[in-house]
mmCIF file of C-alpha atoms and ligand atoms in Angstrom:
data_model
loop_
_atom_site.group_PDB
_atom_site.id
_atom_site.type_symbol
_atom_site.label_atom_id
_atom_site.label_comp_id
_atom_site.label_asym_id
_atom_site.label_seq_id
_atom_site.Cartn_x
_atom_site.Cartn_y
_atom_site.Cartn_z
ATOM 1 C CA UNK A 1208 161.481 187.754 114.813
ATOM 2 C CA UNK A 1209 164.717 189.818 114.276
ATOM 3 C CA UNK A 1210 166.367 189.263 110.913
ATOM 4 C CA UNK A 1211 170.165 188.751 110.636
ATOM 5 C CA UNK A 1212 171.970 189.100 107.274
ATOM 6 C CA UNK A 1213 175.495 187.636 107.190
ATOM 7 C CA UNK A 1214 178.323 188.578 104.795
ATOM 8 C CA UNK A 1215 181.037 185.890 104.309
ATOM 9 C CA UNK A 1216 184.084 185.087 102.076
ATOM 10 C CA UNK A 1217 185.284 181.683 103.465
ATOM 11 C CA UNK A 1218 184.754 178.610 105.576
ATOM 12 C CA UNK A 1219 182.016 180.215 107.727
ATOM 13 C CA UNK A 1220 182.835 178.865 111.135
ATOM 14 C CA UNK A 1221 181.618 182.149 112.621
ATOM 15 C CA UNK A 1222 178.442 181.976 110.448
ATOM 16 C CA UNK A 1223 177.884 178.500 111.924
ATOM 17 C CA UNK A 1224 178.285 179.904 115.453
ATOM 18 C CA UNK A 1225 175.518 182.439 114.629
ATOM 19 C CA UNK A 1226 173.310 179.669 113.096
ATOM 20 C CA UNK A 1227 173.717 177.526 116.270
ATOM 21 C CA UNK A 1228 173.109 180.478 118.644
ATOM 22 C CA UNK A 1229 169.799 181.358 116.830
ATOM 23 C CA UNK A 1230 168.728 177.733 117.075
ATOM 24 C CA UNK A 1231 169.635 177.219 120.745
ATOM 25 C CA UNK A 1232 168.334 180.707 121.866
ATOM 26 C CA UNK A 1233 171.634 182.387 122.732
ATOM 27 C CA UNK A 1234 170.463 184.972 120.335
ATOM 28 C CA UNK A 1235 166.742 185.011 121.209
ATOM 29 C CA UNK A 1236 163.877 185.654 118.743
ATOM 30 C CA UNK A 1237 166.196 185.988 115.775
ATOM 31 C CA UNK A 1238 167.090 184.053 112.620
ATOM 32 C CA UNK A 1239 169.557 184.361 109.705
ATOM 33 C CA UNK A 1240 167.460 185.282 106.712
ATOM 34 C CA UNK A 1241 170.189 185.540 104.072
ATOM 35 C CA UNK A 1242 173.935 184.879 103.481
ATOM 36 C CA UNK A 1243 175.916 186.836 100.873
ATOM 37 C CA UNK A 1244 179.355 185.703 99.785
ATOM 38 C CA UNK A 1245 181.759 187.498 97.510
ATOM 39 C CA UNK A 1246 183.408 184.095 96.657
ATOM 40 C CA UNK A 1247 181.165 181.530 95.009
ATOM 41 C CA UNK A 1248 183.248 178.562 96.330
ATOM 42 C CA UNK A 1249 182.983 179.718 100.041
ATOM 43 C CA UNK A 1250 182.293 176.686 102.325
ATOM 44 C CA UNK A 1251 180.069 178.986 104.369
ATOM 45 C CA UNK A 1252 177.470 178.904 101.559
ATOM 46 C CA UNK A 1253 177.162 175.104 102.057
ATOM 47 C CA UNK A 1254 176.592 175.636 105.799
ATOM 48 C CA UNK A 1255 173.749 178.120 105.020
ATOM 49 C CA UNK A 1256 172.131 175.976 102.308
ATOM 50 C CA UNK A 1257 172.263 172.974 104.688
ATOM 51 C CA UNK A 1258 169.923 175.016 106.902
ATOM 52 C CA UNK A 1259 167.723 176.200 103.982
ATOM 53 C CA UNK A 1260 169.043 179.753 104.420
ATOM 54 C CA UNK A 1261 168.860 181.795 101.224
ATOM 55 C CA UNK A 1262 172.185 182.731 99.686
ATOM 56 C CA UNK A 1263 173.584 185.112 97.144
ATOM 57 C CA UNK A 1264 176.993 184.970 95.367
ATOM 58 C CA UNK A 1265 178.095 188.564 94.667
ATOM 59 C CA UNK A 1266 181.480 188.519 92.988
ATOM 60 C CA UNK A 1267 183.637 191.486 92.032
ATOM 61 C CA UNK A 1268 184.858 190.088 88.600
ATOM 62 C CA UNK A 1269 181.933 191.262 86.442
ATOM 63 C CA UNK A 1270 182.426 194.750 87.864
ATOM 64 C CA UNK A 1271 186.183 194.761 87.129
ATOM 65 C CA UNK A 1272 185.280 193.690 83.523
ATOM 66 C CA UNK A 1273 182.693 196.474 83.284
ATOM 67 C CA UNK A 1274 185.034 199.052 84.913
ATOM 68 C CA UNK A 1275 188.548 198.083 83.893
ATOM 69 C CA UNK A 1276 191.548 199.935 85.499
ATOM 70 C CA UNK A 1277 194.595 199.973 83.189
ATOM 71 C CA UNK A 1278 196.603 202.311 85.447
ATOM 72 C CA UNK A 1279 200.057 201.068 86.675
ATOM 73 C CA UNK A 1280 198.710 200.414 90.200
ATOM 74 C CA UNK A 1281 195.069 199.547 89.498
ATOM 75 C CA UNK A 1282 192.660 200.183 92.468
ATOM 76 C CA UNK A 1283 189.479 199.401 90.464
ATOM 77 C CA UNK A 1284 187.785 202.177 92.414
ATOM 78 C CA UNK A 1285 184.902 202.538 89.935
ATOM 79 C CA UNK A 1286 184.412 198.702 90.007
ATOM 80 C CA UNK A 1287 184.456 198.719 93.803
ATOM 81 C CA UNK A 1288 181.956 201.598 94.114
ATOM 82 C CA UNK A 1289 179.578 199.892 91.590
ATOM 83 C CA UNK A 1290 179.924 196.553 93.364
ATOM 84 C CA UNK A 1291 179.248 198.122 96.733
ATOM 85 C CA UNK A 1292 176.181 200.065 95.479
ATOM 86 C CA UNK A 1293 174.666 196.772 94.254
ATOM 87 C CA UNK A 1294 175.706 195.017 97.445
ATOM 88 C CA UNK A 1295 173.695 197.615 99.417
ATOM 89 C CA UNK A 1296 170.760 196.894 97.200
ATOM 90 C CA UNK A 1297 170.973 193.200 97.801
ATOM 91 C CA UNK A 1298 171.192 193.771 101.566
ATOM 92 C CA UNK A 1299 168.371 196.385 101.876
ATOM 93 C CA UNK A 1300 166.094 194.161 99.735
ATOM 94 C CA UNK A 1301 166.142 191.622 102.558
ATOM 95 C CA UNK A 1302 165.160 194.287 105.153
ATOM 96 C CA UNK A 1303 167.342 192.869 107.905
ATOM 97 C CA UNK A 1304 167.622 194.324 111.396
ATOM 98 C CA UNK A 1305 171.378 193.811 111.412
ATOM 99 C CA UNK A 1306 174.246 193.055 108.937
ATOM 100 C CA UNK A 1307 177.090 190.882 110.328
ATOM 101 C CA UNK A 1308 180.400 190.618 108.534
ATOM 102 C CA UNK A 1309 181.691 187.209 109.569
ATOM 103 C CA UNK A 1310 184.932 186.657 107.718
ATOM 104 C CA UNK A 1311 183.910 189.021 104.881
ATOM 105 C CA UNK A 1312 187.275 189.907 103.382
ATOM 106 C CA UNK A 1313 186.261 192.888 101.237
ATOM 107 C CA UNK A 1314 187.027 196.513 102.284
ATOM 108 C CA UNK A 1315 183.704 198.259 101.801
ATOM 109 C CA UNK A 1316 183.243 201.868 100.496
ATOM 110 C CA UNK A 1317 180.694 204.618 101.273
ATOM 111 C CA UNK A 1318 178.704 203.331 98.269
ATOM 112 C CA UNK A 1319 177.788 200.439 100.479
ATOM 113 C CA UNK A 1320 177.838 202.143 103.974
ATOM 114 C CA UNK A 1321 175.854 205.274 103.198
ATOM 115 C CA UNK A 1322 172.622 203.578 102.104
ATOM 116 C CA UNK A 1323 172.801 201.328 105.186
ATOM 117 C CA UNK A 1324 173.404 204.404 107.344
ATOM 118 C CA UNK A 1325 170.359 206.123 105.806
ATOM 119 C CA UNK A 1326 168.265 203.074 106.685
ATOM 120 C CA UNK A 1327 169.719 203.167 110.257
ATOM 121 C CA UNK A 1328 170.805 199.572 109.674
ATOM 122 C CA UNK A 1329 173.602 198.514 112.026
ATOM 123 C CA UNK A 1330 176.519 196.774 110.371
ATOM 124 C CA UNK A 1331 179.146 195.002 112.550
ATOM 125 C CA UNK A 1332 182.380 193.162 111.805
ATOM 126 C CA UNK A 1333 184.444 190.493 113.549
ATOM 127 C CA UNK A 1334 188.249 191.227 113.611
ATOM 128 C CA UNK A 1335 191.037 189.010 114.963
ATOM 129 C CA UNK A 1336 192.817 191.816 116.840
ATOM 130 C CA UNK A 1337 192.068 194.368 119.533
ATOM 131 C CA UNK A 1338 190.960 197.908 118.520
ATOM 132 C CA UNK A 1339 193.802 199.958 117.036
ATOM 133 C CA UNK A 1340 196.294 197.080 117.389
ATOM 134 C CA UNK A 1341 196.690 195.140 114.118
ATOM 135 C CA UNK A 1342 194.575 196.426 111.225
ATOM 136 C CA UNK A 1343 193.799 194.772 107.961
ATOM 137 C CA UNK A 1344 194.509 191.258 106.725
ATOM 138 C CA UNK A 1345 196.602 188.329 108.230
ATOM 139 C CA UNK A 1346 196.392 189.665 111.786
ATOM 140 C CA UNK A 1347 196.750 186.197 113.388
ATOM 141 C CA UNK A 1348 199.959 185.463 111.363
ATOM 142 C CA UNK A 1349 201.377 188.948 112.173
ATOM 143 C CA UNK A 1350 200.620 188.484 115.879
ATOM 144 C CA UNK A 1351 202.346 185.056 115.672
ATOM 145 C CA UNK A 1352 205.467 186.568 114.051
ATOM 146 C CA UNK A 1353 205.649 189.301 116.714
ATOM 147 C CA UNK A 1354 205.163 186.712 119.496
ATOM 148 C CA UNK A 1355 208.079 184.729 118.144
ATOM 149 C CA UNK A 1356 210.139 187.915 117.997
ATOM 150 C CA UNK A 1357 209.393 188.485 121.747
ATOM 151 C CA UNK A 1358 207.398 191.702 120.821
ATOM 152 C CA UNK A 1359 204.016 190.584 122.292
ATOM 153 C CA UNK A 1360 202.503 188.105 124.742
ATOM 154 C CA UNK A 1361 198.855 188.557 123.771
ATOM 155 C CA UNK A 1362 196.512 189.487 120.988
ATOM 156 C CA UNK A 1363 192.757 189.561 120.872
ATOM 157 C CA UNK A 1364 189.462 189.628 119.036
ATOM 158 C CA UNK A 1365 186.899 192.422 118.606
ATOM 159 C CA UNK A 1366 183.422 192.984 117.289
ATOM 160 C CA UNK A 1367 183.044 196.510 116.086
ATOM 161 C CA UNK A 1368 180.755 198.783 114.004
ATOM 162 C CA UNK A 1369 181.834 199.097 110.355
ATOM 163 C CA UNK A 1370 182.890 202.585 109.127
ATOM 164 C CA UNK A 1371 184.875 203.474 106.055
ATOM 165 C CA UNK A 1372 188.185 203.363 108.035
ATOM 166 C CA UNK A 1373 189.150 199.684 108.037
ATOM 167 C CA UNK A 1374 188.838 197.998 111.461
ATOM 168 C CA UNK A 1375 188.576 201.381 113.167
ATOM 169 C CA UNK A 1376 184.850 201.559 113.995
ATOM 170 C CA UNK A 1377 183.578 201.745 117.555
ATOM 171 C CA UNK A 1378 184.250 198.520 119.441
ATOM 172 C CA UNK A 1379 181.184 196.726 120.714
ATOM 173 C CA UNK A 1380 183.035 193.906 122.498
ATOM 174 C CA UNK A 1381 186.660 192.965 122.771
ATOM 175 C CA UNK A 1382 188.455 190.012 124.325
ATOM 176 C CA UNK A 1383 192.197 189.526 124.909
ATOM 177 C CA UNK A 1384 193.764 186.203 123.820
ATOM 178 C CA UNK A 1385 196.759 185.128 125.871
ATOM 179 C CA UNK A 1386 199.529 183.677 123.697
ATOM 180 C CA UNK A 1387 201.572 182.183 126.521
ATOM 181 C CA UNK A 1388 202.637 178.623 125.762
ATOM 182 C CA UNK A 1389 201.441 178.830 122.169
ATOM 183 C CA UNK A 1390 203.671 176.370 120.210
ATOM 184 C CA UNK A 1391 202.309 176.588 116.706
ATOM 185 C CA UNK A 1392 200.415 179.067 114.496
ATOM 186 C CA UNK A 1393 197.659 176.543 114.321
ATOM 187 C CA UNK A 1394 197.283 176.513 118.097
ATOM 188 C CA UNK A 1395 197.040 180.343 118.102
ATOM 189 C CA UNK A 1396 194.424 180.177 115.246
ATOM 190 C CA UNK A 1397 192.430 177.703 117.258
ATOM 191 C CA UNK A 1398 192.568 179.913 120.366
ATOM 192 C CA UNK A 1399 191.442 182.907 118.358
ATOM 193 C CA UNK A 1400 188.601 181.126 116.476
ATOM 194 C CA UNK A 1401 187.204 179.705 119.734
ATOM 195 C CA UNK A 1402 187.203 183.181 121.175
ATOM 196 C CA UNK A 1403 185.593 184.632 117.991
ATOM 197 C CA UNK A 1404 182.765 182.034 117.972
ATOM 198 C CA UNK A 1405 181.626 183.288 121.408
ATOM 199 C CA UNK A 1406 182.232 187.037 120.764
ATOM 200 C CA UNK A 1407 180.369 187.215 117.503
ATOM 201 C CA UNK A 1408 177.259 185.706 119.164
ATOM 202 C CA UNK A 1409 177.413 188.105 122.100
ATOM 203 C CA UNK A 1410 178.173 191.136 119.923
ATOM 204 C CA UNK A 1411 175.269 190.379 117.566
ATOM 205 C CA UNK A 1412 172.834 189.878 120.444
ATOM 206 C CA UNK A 1413 173.959 193.124 122.071
ATOM 207 C CA UNK A 1414 173.367 195.240 118.961
ATOM 208 C CA UNK A 1415 170.035 193.538 118.249
ATOM 209 C CA UNK A 1416 169.026 194.429 121.797
ATOM 210 C CA UNK A 1417 169.918 198.147 121.156
ATOM 211 C CA UNK A 1418 167.563 198.111 118.142
ATOM 212 C CA UNK A 1419 167.877 200.168 114.974
ATOM 213 C CA UNK A 1420 169.713 203.320 116.294
ATOM 214 C CA UNK A 1421 172.203 205.196 114.036
ATOM 215 C CA UNK A 1422 175.129 204.528 116.422
ATOM 216 C CA UNK A 1423 177.777 204.524 113.631
ATOM 217 C CA UNK A 1424 179.483 207.822 112.798
ATOM 218 C CA UNK A 1425 180.329 208.116 108.998
HETATM 219 C C1 GRF B 885 187.945 184.965 111.031
HETATM 220 O O1 GRF B 885 189.147 184.727 111.795
HETATM 221 C C2 GRF B 885 187.721 186.432 111.025
HETATM 222 O O2 GRF B 885 188.138 187.157 112.176
HETATM 223 C C3 GRF B 885 188.501 186.877 109.860
HETATM 224 O O3 GRF B 885 188.292 185.798 108.913
HETATM 225 C C4 GRF B 885 188.118 184.586 109.656
HETATM 226 C C5 GRF B 885 186.861 183.922 109.051
HETATM 227 O O4 GRF B 885 186.734 182.696 109.606
HETATM 228 N N1 GRF B 885 188.156 188.141 109.336
HETATM 229 P P1 GRF B 885 185.360 181.838 109.171
HETATM 230 O O5 GRF B 885 185.127 181.977 107.710
HETATM 231 O O6 GRF B 885 184.213 182.429 109.932
HETATM 232 O O7 GRF B 885 185.691 180.433 109.597
#
């Protein structure tokens, strides 16, 4: 049985897609063994606990208290590195075959990525934009604004390997999302989430089929 560990921050609709796909065989011979959230109120934790999947709440606040940053523009770099080193420990302790970031909103550092790389443990992320198009947060809203300004007719979704450069890792799967006829932001969000729920399942299955190879370049 291949073991999937999922990182989340929010409602977990993509986590639910993975749970359902493991149950109905779209991801064969695999199960979600652990869910980690950086936000203790994330609804996704309730979805996991409803299926008796073990969960961990791993918040950044204790690290910011332990490693304060009083500079004018605080980056909390020391807190982030310490947080990420412990996150790597939590993940590796579960000995998964793959780590899936499904709406995990933290930007990870090498303190997290390097230990996973050493263990040849693939880590993938779902992002609501095509590779190299919109990077970072609020991509759906930004695409919507550009659509209304007549600057684009489509956007997309990708599943990619995670590297330290945000949203820039090698794409595994991508799918365009046509925005023609979109009347509201909610309608666009719905189109994108429906695309995401299929792509995260296909991307996870594809990487599991590849096995534990060190595809990711640091
Ligand atoms: C998804 O749109 C994902 O692309 C983005 O955050 C959202 C998470 O949705 N990074 P959910 O928590 O899986 O419902």
